[in-house]
XYZ file of C-alpha atoms in Angstrom:
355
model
C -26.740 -1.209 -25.399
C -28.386 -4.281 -26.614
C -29.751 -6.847 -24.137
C -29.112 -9.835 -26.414
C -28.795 -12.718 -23.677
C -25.279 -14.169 -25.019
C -25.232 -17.025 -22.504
C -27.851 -18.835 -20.141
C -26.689 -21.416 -16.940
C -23.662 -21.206 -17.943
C -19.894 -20.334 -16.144
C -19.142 -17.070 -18.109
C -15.773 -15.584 -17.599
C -15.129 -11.755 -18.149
C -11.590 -9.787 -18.617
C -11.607 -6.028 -17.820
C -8.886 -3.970 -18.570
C -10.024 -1.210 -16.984
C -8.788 2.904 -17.742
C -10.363 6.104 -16.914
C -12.918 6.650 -19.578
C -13.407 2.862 -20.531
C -13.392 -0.462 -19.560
C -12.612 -3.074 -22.540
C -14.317 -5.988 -21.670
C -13.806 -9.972 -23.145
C -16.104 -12.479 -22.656
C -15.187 -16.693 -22.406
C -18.291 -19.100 -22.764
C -17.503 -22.741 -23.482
C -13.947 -22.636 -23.995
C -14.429 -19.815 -26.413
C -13.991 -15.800 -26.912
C -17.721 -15.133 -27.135
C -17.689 -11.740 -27.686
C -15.002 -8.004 -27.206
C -16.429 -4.755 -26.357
C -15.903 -1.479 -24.688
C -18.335 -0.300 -21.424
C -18.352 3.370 -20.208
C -17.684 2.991 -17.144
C -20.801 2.954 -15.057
C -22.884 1.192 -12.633
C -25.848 1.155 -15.597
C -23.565 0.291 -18.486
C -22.311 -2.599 -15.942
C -25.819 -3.627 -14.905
C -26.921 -3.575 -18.627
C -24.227 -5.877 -20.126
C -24.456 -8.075 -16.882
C -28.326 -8.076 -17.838
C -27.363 -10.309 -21.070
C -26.242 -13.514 -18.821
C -29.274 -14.876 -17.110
C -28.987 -17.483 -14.542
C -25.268 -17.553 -15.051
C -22.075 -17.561 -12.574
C -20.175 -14.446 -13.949
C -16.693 -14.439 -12.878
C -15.396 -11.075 -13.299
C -11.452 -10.252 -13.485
C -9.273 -7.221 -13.646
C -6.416 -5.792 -12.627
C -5.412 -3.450 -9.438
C -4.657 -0.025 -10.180
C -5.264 3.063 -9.374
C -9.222 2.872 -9.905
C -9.171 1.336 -6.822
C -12.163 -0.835 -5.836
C -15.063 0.747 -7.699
C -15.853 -1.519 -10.242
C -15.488 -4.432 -7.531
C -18.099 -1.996 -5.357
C -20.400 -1.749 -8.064
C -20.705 -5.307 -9.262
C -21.079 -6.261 -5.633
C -24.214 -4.238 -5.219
C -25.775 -5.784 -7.943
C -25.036 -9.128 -7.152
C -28.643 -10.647 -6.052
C -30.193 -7.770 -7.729
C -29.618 -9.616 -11.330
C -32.097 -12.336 -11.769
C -30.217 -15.365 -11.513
C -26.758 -14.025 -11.924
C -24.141 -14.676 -9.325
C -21.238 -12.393 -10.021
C -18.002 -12.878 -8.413
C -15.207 -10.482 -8.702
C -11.492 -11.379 -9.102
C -8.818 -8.911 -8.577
C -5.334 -9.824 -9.703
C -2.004 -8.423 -8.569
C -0.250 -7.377 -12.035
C 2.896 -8.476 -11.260
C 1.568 -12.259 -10.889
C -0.142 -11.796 -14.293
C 2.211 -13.854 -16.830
C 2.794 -12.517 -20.224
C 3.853 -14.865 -22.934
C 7.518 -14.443 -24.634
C 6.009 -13.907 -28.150
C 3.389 -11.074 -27.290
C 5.740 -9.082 -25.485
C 5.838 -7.069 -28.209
C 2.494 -6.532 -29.444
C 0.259 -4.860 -26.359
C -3.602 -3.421 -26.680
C -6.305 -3.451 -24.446
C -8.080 -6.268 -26.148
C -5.165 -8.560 -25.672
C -4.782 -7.535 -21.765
C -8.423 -8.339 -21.110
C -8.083 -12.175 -22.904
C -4.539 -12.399 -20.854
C -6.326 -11.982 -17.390
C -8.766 -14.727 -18.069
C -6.162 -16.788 -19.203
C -4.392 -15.785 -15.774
C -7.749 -16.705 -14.021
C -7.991 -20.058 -15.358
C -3.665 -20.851 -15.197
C -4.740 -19.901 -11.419
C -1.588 -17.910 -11.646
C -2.298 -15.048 -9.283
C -4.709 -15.544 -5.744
C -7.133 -12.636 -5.315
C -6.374 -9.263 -3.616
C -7.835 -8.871 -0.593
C -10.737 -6.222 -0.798
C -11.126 -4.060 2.336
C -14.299 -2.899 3.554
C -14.912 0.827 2.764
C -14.361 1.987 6.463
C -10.944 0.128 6.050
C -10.577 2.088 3.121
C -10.951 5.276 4.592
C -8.775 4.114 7.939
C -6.022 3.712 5.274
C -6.286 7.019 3.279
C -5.859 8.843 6.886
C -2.250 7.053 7.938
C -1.174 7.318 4.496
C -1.808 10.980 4.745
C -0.038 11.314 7.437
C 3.240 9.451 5.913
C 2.982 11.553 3.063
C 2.582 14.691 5.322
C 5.317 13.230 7.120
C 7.554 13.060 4.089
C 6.733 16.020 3.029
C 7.764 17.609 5.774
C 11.483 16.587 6.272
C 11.862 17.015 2.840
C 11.223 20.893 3.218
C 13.288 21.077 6.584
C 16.347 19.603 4.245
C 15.373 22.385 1.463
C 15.401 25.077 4.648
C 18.768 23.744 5.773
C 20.027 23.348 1.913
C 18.818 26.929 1.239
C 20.669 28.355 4.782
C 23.985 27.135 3.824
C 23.828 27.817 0.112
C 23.463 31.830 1.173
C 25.765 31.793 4.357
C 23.142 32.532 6.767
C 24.200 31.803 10.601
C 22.025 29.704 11.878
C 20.215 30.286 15.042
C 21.917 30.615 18.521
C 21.997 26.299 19.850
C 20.289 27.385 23.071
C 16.957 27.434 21.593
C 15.110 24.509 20.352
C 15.459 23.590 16.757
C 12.679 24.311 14.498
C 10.674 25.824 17.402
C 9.336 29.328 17.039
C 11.974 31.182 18.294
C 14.366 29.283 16.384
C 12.425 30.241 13.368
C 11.972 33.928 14.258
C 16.209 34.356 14.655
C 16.727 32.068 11.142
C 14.510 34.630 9.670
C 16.106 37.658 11.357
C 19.932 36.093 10.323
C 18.487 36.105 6.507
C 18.047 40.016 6.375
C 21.279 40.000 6.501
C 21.980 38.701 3.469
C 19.476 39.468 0.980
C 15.355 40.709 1.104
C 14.511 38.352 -1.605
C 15.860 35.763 0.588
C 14.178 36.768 3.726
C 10.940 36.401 1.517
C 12.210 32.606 0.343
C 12.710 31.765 3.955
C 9.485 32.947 5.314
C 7.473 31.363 2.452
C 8.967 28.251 3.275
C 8.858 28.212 6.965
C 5.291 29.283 6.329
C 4.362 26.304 3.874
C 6.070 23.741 7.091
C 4.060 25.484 9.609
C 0.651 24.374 7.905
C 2.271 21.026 7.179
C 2.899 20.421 11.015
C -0.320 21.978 11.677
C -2.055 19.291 9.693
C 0.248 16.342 10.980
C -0.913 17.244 14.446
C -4.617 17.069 13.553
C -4.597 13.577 11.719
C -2.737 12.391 14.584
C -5.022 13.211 16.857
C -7.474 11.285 14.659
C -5.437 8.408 14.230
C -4.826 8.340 17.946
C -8.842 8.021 18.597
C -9.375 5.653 16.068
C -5.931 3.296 17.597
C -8.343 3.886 21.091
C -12.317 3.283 19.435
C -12.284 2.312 15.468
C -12.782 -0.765 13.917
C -9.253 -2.115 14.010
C -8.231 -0.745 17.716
C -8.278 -4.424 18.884
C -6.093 -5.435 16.117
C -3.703 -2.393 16.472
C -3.541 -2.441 20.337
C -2.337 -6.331 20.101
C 0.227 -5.117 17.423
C 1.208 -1.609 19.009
C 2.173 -4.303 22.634
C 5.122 -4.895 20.893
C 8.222 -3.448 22.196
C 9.338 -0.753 19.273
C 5.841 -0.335 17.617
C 4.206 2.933 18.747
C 0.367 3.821 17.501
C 1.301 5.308 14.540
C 3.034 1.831 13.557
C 0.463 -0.065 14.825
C -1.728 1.910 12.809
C 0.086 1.234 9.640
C 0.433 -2.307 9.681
C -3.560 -2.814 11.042
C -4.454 -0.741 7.989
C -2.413 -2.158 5.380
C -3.102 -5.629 6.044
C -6.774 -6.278 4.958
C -6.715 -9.958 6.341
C -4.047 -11.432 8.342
C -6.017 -14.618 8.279
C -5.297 -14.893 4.449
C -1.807 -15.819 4.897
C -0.921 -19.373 5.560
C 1.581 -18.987 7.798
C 3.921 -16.505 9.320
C 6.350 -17.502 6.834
C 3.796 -16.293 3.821
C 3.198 -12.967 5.922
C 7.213 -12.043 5.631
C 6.874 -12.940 1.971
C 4.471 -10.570 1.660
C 6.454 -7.737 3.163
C 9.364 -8.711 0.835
C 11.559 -8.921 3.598
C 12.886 -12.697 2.237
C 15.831 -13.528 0.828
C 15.538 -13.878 -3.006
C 17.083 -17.064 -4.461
C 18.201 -18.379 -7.904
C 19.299 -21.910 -7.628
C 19.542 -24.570 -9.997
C 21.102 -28.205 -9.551
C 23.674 -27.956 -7.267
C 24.532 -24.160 -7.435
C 22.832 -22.541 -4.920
C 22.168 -18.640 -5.120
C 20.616 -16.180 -2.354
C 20.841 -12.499 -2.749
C 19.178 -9.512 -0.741
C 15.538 -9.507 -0.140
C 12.634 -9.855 -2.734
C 11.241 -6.197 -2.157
C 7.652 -7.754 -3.315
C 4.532 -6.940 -1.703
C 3.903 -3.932 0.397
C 6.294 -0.922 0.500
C 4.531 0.744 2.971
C 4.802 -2.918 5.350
C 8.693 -3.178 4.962
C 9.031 0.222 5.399
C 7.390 0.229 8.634
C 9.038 -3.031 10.286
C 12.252 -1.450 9.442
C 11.649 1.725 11.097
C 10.287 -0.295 13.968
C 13.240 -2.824 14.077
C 14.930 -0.154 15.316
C 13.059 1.148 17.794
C 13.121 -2.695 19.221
C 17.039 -3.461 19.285
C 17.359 -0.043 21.270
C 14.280 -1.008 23.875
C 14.570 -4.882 23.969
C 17.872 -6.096 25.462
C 16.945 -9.265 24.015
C 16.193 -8.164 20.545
C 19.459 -5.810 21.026
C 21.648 -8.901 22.016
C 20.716 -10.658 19.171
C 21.224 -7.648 16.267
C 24.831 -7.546 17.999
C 25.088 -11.008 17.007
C 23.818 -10.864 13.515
C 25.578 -7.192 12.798
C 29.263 -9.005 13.818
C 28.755 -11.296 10.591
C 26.600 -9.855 8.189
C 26.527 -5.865 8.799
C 24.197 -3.778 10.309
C 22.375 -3.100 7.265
C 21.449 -6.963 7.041
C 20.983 -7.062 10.257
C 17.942 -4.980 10.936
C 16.659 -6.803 8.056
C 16.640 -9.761 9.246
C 15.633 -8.518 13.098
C 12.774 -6.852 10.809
C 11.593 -10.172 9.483
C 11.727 -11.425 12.768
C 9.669 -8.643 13.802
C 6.941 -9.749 11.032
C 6.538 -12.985 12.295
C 5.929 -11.767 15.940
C 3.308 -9.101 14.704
C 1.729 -12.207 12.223
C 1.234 -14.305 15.711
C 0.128 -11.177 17.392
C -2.721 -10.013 14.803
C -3.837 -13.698 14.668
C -3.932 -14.660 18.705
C -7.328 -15.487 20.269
C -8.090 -16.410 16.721
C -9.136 -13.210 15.802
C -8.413 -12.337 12.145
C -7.784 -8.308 10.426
């Protein structure tokens, strides 16, 4: 790659539209598309082509994805080791990335890279929040666990879906379900009807065993680090709540990089999506269900933990009574979820102690 310096003391703005085997790169000096290329991506290709803007403020932008934060990591060790060049890193959300009417039609990677600066400098989108890599890893473990989770009752339904679709009697109520005896008697029922079956059965009840196996051993993990890691202060506040155990302490501590970079409670529930959407104009005024944007995981979770709180909290049951008599349960634990946001948002920032 040639080092030709392309600008000097100058603001320098860069779109990256970033893929697996490429990065296609745009450059803005002065008002102007300086220059369009394509970068392996790599921390020396990076440091090369950074190499070209001496003593200038580099403000990188791309999009999140599923790259995850390595191009942010590796421009952030470099900063300070470039003379002169202070690089700043800007990651956009793509669904706050605007995309005008006419070039709806026409999409490449050139075009994607120019539309993020463009974004940048509309200041259409605020920067996503990048966690720490010890955060990082934090997160990996709980979602491992939901997916284990998941995984799991979705072969205990494919157990229960195969038992009835063969006629096999299911094991005598005394014993515990899904325990080992249990298991042992579903498998002895299943000779009766078929060795193939039998084989089927075991395989599966095999394949849930390991699952549960590995559940119990990331929960152990995730139960030390709710006790000792980095965000047990954090999750202990959070997990004082009535109807949020460890595990959805956990979740929200991990998912929520900063709590201090919301406003306001009121910009935390926006975040979970758990807002009423609204299309008004003039004097026709239009609210349907909630927005759904942000966080899955986060709505997910205060859901679930909703509740756990109306059946705990008199209080908090009291009121869902109230709400459920006018609006429906459904809407109901929706809105006693939102609720439920806001207290956790006041929680996570008490003592004025950010995530």
């Amino acid at each position: 790659m040639r080092n030709k310096s392309i600008a000097q003391d100058r603001t320098v703005l860069v779109g990256v539209d970033v893929h697996t085997k490429s990065h296609v790169v745009a450059v803005k000096v002065n008002g102007e598309i300086a220059q369009r290329r394509t970068l392996v991506p790599s921390r020396e290709q990076w440091r090369c082509f950074l190499e070209q803007f001496p003593g200038c403020e580099v403000h990188v932008i791309y999009e999140s994805g599923p790259h995850g934060y390595n191009l942010h990591d590796w421009l952030m060790e470099m900063n300070g080791q470039l003379e002169g060049t202070a690089v700043f890193v800007h990651i956009a959300p793509p669904a706050n990335v605007p995309v005008q009417p006419g070039k709806r039609r026409v999409k490449t990677d050139r075009r994607d890279s120019v539309r993020l600066i463009q974004a940048f400098e509309m200041g259409s989108f605020e920067d996503v929040v990048v966690p720490d890599k010890g955060l990082r890893a934090q997160r990996e473990l709980v979602r491992t666990r939901l997916r284990l989770k998941g995984e799991e009752k979705r072969l205990k339904n494919e157990i229960h879906g195969l038992v009835k679709y063969h006629g096999i009697e299911y094991p005598d109520k005394a014993l515990r379900k899904w325990s080992e005896p249990w298991r042992r008697q579903l498998v002895a029922n299943a000779k009766v009807v078929d060795g193939d079956v039998v084989m089927c059965v075991r395989l599966q009840l095999k394949v849930l065993g390991e699952i549960q196996k590995a559940v119990v051993v990331i929960e152990k993990k995730i139960a030390s680090l709710y006790r000792r890691g980095s965000r047990c202060e954090i999750a202990q506040r959070i997990g004082g709540h009535k109807g949020i155990g460890i595990h959805g302490a956990m979740v929200i501590a991990t998912e929520v990089a900063d709590f201090g970079a919301f406003r306001n409670s009121d910009a935390f529930a926006s975040y979970t999506g758990l807002v009423p959407g609204e299309s008004s104009s003039g004097e026709v005024v239009r609210r349907g269900g909630i927005t759904k944007e942000g966080n899955r995981r986060l709505r997910w979770i205060f859901v679930e933990c909703a509740w756990a709180w109306v059946r705990y909290d008199r209080e908090a049951r009291e009121r869902f009574y109230r709400l459920s008599c006018r609006k429906g349960k459904r809407k109901a634990i929706v809105a006693m979820a939102r609720r439920l946001a806001v207290a956790v948002y006041h929680r996570a920032r008490s003592n004025s102690v950010a995530a």
